[in-house]
PDB file of C-alpha atoms in Angstrom:
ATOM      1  CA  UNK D   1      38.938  66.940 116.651  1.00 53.00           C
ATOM      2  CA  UNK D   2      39.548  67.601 120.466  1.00 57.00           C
ATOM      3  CA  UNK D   3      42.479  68.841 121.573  1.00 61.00           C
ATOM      4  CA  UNK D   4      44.390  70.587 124.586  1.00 62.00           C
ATOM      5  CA  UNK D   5      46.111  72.803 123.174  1.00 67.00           C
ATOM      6  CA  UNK D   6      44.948  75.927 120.955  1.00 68.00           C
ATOM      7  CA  UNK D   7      48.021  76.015 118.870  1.00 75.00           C
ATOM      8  CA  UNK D   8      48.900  72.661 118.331  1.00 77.00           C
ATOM      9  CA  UNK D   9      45.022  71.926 117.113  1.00 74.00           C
ATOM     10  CA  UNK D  10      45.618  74.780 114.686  1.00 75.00           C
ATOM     11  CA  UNK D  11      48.775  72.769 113.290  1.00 81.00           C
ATOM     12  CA  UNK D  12      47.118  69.104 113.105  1.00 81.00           C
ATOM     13  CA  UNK D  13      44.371  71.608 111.344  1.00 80.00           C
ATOM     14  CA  UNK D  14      46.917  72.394 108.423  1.00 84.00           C
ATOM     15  CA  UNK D  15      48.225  69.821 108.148  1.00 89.00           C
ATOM     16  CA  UNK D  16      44.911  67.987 107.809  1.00 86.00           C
ATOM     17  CA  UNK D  17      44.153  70.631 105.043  1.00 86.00           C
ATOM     18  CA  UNK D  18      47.141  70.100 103.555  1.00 91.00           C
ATOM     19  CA  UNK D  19      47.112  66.105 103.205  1.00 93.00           C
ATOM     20  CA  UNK D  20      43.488  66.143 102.181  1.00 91.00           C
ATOM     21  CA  UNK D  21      44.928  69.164  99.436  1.00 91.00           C
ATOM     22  CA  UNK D  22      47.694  66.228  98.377  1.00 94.00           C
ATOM     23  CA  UNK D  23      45.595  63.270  97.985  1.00 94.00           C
ATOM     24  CA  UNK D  24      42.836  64.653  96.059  1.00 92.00           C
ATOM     25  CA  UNK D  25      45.736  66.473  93.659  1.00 92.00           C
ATOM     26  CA  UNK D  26      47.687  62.772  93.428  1.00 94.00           C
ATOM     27  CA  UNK D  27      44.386  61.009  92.781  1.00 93.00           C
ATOM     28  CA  UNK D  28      43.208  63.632  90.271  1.00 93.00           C
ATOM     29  CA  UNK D  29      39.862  64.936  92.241  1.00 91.00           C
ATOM     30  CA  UNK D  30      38.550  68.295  93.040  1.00 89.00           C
ATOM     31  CA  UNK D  31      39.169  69.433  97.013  1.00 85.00           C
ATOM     32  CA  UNK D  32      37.235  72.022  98.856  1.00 85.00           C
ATOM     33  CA  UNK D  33      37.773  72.180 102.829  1.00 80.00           C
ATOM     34  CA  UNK D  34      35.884  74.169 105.854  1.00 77.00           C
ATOM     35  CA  UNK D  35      36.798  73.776 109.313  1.00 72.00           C
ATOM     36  CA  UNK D  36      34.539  73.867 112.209  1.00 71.00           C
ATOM     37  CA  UNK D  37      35.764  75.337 115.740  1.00 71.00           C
ATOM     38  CA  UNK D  38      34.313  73.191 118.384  1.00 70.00           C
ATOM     39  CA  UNK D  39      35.156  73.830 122.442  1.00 77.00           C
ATOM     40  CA  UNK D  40      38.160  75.574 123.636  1.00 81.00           C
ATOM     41  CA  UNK D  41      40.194  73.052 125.706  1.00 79.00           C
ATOM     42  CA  UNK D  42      39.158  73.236 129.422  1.00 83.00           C
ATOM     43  CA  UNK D  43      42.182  75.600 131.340  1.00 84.00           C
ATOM     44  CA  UNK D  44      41.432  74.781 135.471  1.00 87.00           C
ATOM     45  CA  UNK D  45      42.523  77.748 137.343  1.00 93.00           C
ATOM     46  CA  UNK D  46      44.694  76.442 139.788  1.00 92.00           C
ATOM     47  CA  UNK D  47      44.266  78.639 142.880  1.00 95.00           C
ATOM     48  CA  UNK D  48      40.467  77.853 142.354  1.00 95.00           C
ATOM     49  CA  UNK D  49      41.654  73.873 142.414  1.00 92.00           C
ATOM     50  CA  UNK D  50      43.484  74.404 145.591  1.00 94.00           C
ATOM     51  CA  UNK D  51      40.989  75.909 147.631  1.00 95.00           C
ATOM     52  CA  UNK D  52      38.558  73.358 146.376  1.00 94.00           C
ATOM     53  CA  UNK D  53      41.164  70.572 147.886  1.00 93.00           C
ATOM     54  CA  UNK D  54      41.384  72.519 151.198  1.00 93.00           C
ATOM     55  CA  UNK D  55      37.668  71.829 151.272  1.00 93.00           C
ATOM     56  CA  UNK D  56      37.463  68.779 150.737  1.00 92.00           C
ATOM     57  CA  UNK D  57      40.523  68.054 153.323  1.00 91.00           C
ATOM     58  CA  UNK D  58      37.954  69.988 155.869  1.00 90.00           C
ATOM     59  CA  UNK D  59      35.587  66.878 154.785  1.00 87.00           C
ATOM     60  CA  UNK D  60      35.445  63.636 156.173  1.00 87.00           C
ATOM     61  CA  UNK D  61      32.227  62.993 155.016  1.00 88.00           C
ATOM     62  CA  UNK D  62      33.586  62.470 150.636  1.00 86.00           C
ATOM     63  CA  UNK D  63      35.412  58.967 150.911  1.00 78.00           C
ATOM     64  CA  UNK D  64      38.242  60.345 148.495  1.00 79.00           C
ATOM     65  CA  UNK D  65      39.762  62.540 145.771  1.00 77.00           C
ATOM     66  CA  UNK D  66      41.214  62.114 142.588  1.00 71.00           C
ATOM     67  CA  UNK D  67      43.610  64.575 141.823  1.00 72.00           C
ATOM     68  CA  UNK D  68      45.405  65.614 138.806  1.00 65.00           C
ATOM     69  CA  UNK D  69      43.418  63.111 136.849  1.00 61.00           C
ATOM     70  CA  UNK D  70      45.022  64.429 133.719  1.00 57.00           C
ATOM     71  CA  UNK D  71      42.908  65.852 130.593  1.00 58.00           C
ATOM     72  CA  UNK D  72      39.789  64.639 129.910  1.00 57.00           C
ATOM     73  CA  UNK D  73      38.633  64.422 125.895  1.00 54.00           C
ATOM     74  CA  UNK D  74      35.163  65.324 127.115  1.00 58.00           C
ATOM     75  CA  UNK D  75      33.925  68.429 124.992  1.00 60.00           C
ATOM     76  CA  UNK D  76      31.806  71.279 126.788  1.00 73.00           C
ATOM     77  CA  UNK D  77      31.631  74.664 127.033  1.00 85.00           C
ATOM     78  CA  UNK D  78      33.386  74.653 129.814  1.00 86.00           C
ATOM     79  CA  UNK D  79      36.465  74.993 127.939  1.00 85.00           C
ATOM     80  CA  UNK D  80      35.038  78.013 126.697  1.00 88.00           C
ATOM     81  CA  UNK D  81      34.201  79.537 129.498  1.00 91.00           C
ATOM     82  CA  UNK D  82      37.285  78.862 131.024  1.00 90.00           C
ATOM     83  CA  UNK D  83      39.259  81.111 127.955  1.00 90.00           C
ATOM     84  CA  UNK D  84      36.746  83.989 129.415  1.00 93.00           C
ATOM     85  CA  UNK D  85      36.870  83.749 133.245  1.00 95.00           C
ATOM     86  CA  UNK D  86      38.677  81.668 136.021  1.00 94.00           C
ATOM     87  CA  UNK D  87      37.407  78.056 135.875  1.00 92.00           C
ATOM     88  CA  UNK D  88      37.433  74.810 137.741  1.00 91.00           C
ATOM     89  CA  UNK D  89      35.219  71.683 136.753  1.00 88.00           C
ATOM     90  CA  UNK D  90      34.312  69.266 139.655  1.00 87.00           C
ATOM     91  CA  UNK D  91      33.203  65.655 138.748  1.00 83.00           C
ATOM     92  CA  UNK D  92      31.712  63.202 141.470  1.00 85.00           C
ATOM     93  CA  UNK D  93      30.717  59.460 141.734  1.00 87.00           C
ATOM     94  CA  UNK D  94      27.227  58.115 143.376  1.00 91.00           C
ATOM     95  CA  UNK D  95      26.437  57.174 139.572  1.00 92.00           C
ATOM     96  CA  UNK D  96      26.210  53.765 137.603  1.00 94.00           C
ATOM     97  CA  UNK D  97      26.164  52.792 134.327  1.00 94.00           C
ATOM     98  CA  UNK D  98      27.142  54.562 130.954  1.00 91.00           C
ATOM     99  CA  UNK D  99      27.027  58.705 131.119  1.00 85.00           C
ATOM    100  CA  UNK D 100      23.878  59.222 129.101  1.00 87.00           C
ATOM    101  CA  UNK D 101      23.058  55.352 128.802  1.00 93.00           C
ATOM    102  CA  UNK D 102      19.508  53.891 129.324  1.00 95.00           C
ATOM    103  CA  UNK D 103      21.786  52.483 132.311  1.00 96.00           C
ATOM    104  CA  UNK D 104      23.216  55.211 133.911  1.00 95.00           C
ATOM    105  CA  UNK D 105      21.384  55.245 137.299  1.00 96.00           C
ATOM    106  CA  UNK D 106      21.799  57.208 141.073  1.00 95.00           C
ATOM    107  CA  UNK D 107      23.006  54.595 143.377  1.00 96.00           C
ATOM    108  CA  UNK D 108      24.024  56.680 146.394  1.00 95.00           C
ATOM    109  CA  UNK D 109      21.711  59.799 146.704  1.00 96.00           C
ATOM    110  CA  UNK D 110      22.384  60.825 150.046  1.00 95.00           C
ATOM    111  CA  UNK D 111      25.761  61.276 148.525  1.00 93.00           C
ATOM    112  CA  UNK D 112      24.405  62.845 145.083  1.00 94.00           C
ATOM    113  CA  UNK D 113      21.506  65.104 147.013  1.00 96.00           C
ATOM    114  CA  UNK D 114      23.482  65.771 150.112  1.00 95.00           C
ATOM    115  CA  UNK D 115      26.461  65.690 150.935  1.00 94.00           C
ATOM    116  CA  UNK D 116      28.495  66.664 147.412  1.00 94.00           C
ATOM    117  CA  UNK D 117      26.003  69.764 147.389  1.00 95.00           C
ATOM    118  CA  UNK D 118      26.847  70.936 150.388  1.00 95.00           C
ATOM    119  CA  UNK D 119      30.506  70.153 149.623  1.00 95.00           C
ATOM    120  CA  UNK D 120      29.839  72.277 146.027  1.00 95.00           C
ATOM    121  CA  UNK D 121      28.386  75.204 148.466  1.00 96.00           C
ATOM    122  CA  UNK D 122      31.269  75.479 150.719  1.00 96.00           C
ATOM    123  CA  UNK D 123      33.690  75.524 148.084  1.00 95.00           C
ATOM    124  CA  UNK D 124      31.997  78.428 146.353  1.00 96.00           C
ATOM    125  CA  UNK D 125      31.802  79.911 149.692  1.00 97.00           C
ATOM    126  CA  UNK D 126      35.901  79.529 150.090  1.00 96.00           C
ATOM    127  CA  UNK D 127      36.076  80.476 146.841  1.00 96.00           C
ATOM    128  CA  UNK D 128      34.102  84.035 147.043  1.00 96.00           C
ATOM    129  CA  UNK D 129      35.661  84.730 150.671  1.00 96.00           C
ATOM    130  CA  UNK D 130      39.665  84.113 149.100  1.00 95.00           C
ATOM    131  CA  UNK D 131      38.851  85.967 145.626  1.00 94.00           C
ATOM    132  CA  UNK D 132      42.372  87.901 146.403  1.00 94.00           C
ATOM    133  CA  UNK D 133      44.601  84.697 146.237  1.00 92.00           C
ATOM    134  CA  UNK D 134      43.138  83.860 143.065  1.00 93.00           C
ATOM    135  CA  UNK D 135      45.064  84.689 139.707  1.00 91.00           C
ATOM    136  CA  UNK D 136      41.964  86.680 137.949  1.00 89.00           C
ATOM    137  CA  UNK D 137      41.208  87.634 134.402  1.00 93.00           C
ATOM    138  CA  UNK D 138      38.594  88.466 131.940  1.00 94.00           C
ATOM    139  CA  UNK D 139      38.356  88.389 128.657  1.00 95.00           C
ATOM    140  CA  UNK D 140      36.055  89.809 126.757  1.00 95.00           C
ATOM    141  CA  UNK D 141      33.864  88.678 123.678  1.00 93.00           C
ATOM    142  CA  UNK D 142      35.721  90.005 121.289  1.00 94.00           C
ATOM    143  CA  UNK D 143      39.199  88.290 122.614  1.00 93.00           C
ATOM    144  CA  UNK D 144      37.130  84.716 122.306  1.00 90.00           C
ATOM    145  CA  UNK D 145      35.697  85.348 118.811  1.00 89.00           C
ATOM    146  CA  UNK D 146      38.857  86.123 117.644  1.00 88.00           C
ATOM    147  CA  UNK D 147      40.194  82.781 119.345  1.00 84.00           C
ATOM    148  CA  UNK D 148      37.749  81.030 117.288  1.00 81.00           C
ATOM    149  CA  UNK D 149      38.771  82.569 114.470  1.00 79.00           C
ATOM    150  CA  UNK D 150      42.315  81.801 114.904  1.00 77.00           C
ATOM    151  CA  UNK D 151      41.342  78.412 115.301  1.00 72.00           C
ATOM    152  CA  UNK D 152      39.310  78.493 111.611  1.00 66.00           C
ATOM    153  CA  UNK D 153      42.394  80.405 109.608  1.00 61.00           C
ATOM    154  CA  UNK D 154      43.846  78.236 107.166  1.00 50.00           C
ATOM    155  CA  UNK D 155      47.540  79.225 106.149  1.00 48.00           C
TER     156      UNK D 155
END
């Protein structure tokens, strides 16, 4: 399951458990249950965003920008890197074809080779040189394990 939201993943979670408990008792079988924590749900930072946008309104040379897309169901450990440290994701076009298709091909790599790294290398640079406007945290291994863990518990 992929979710946004920590808590509300740990209810569909019971009550999974507990509907799976209900039909095997009504139907007379046997029930055993494990749950598997997957990817914490990618949490943008967003002073990190905003900077990014103030580079890219610096740009002329990125034809456009696509903003507040909404949530993306993609898994990654992104997500989870995100619980640990300030995070932002940036995706990009200059691609055809299905994401890890046969099909999936570079169409515009002047675009994909030049100008979006360049774009990716002033942001950081923004980024690093405005460190004090951005809300910071860090938590540590032990805070994310436990996370995971929370995510596990059944109730």
């Amino acid at each position: 399951m992929r979710y946004f939201d920590a808590e509300y993943a740990h209810q569909l979670m019971q009550q999974f458990t507990t509907a799976a408990a209900g039909c095997s008792s009504a139907l007379g079988g046997d029930y055993q249950s494990e749950i598997q924590v997957g990817y914490l749900p990618l949490k943008s930072n967003r002073d990190m965003n905003a900077i990014v946008k103030n580079t890219f309104l610096d740009s002329d040379e990125i034809p456009g920008l696509i903003e507040n897309r909404g949530y993306t169901m993609a898994a990654g450990d992104i997500g989870d890197v995100s619980f640990l440290i300030p995070t932002i994701q940036i995706g990009y076009g200059g691609w055809n074809g299905t994401i890890h298709g046969v099909d999936f091909e570079l169409v515009d790599p002047i675009f994909v080779l030049d100008i979006f790294p360049e774009f990716v290398f002033n942001s950081i640079l923004k980024i690093s040189n405005n460190l004090d406007k951005i809300k910071a945290y860090r938590r540590t291994k032990q805070e994310y394990l436990e996370e995971l863990n929370k995510m596990g518990e059944v109730k």
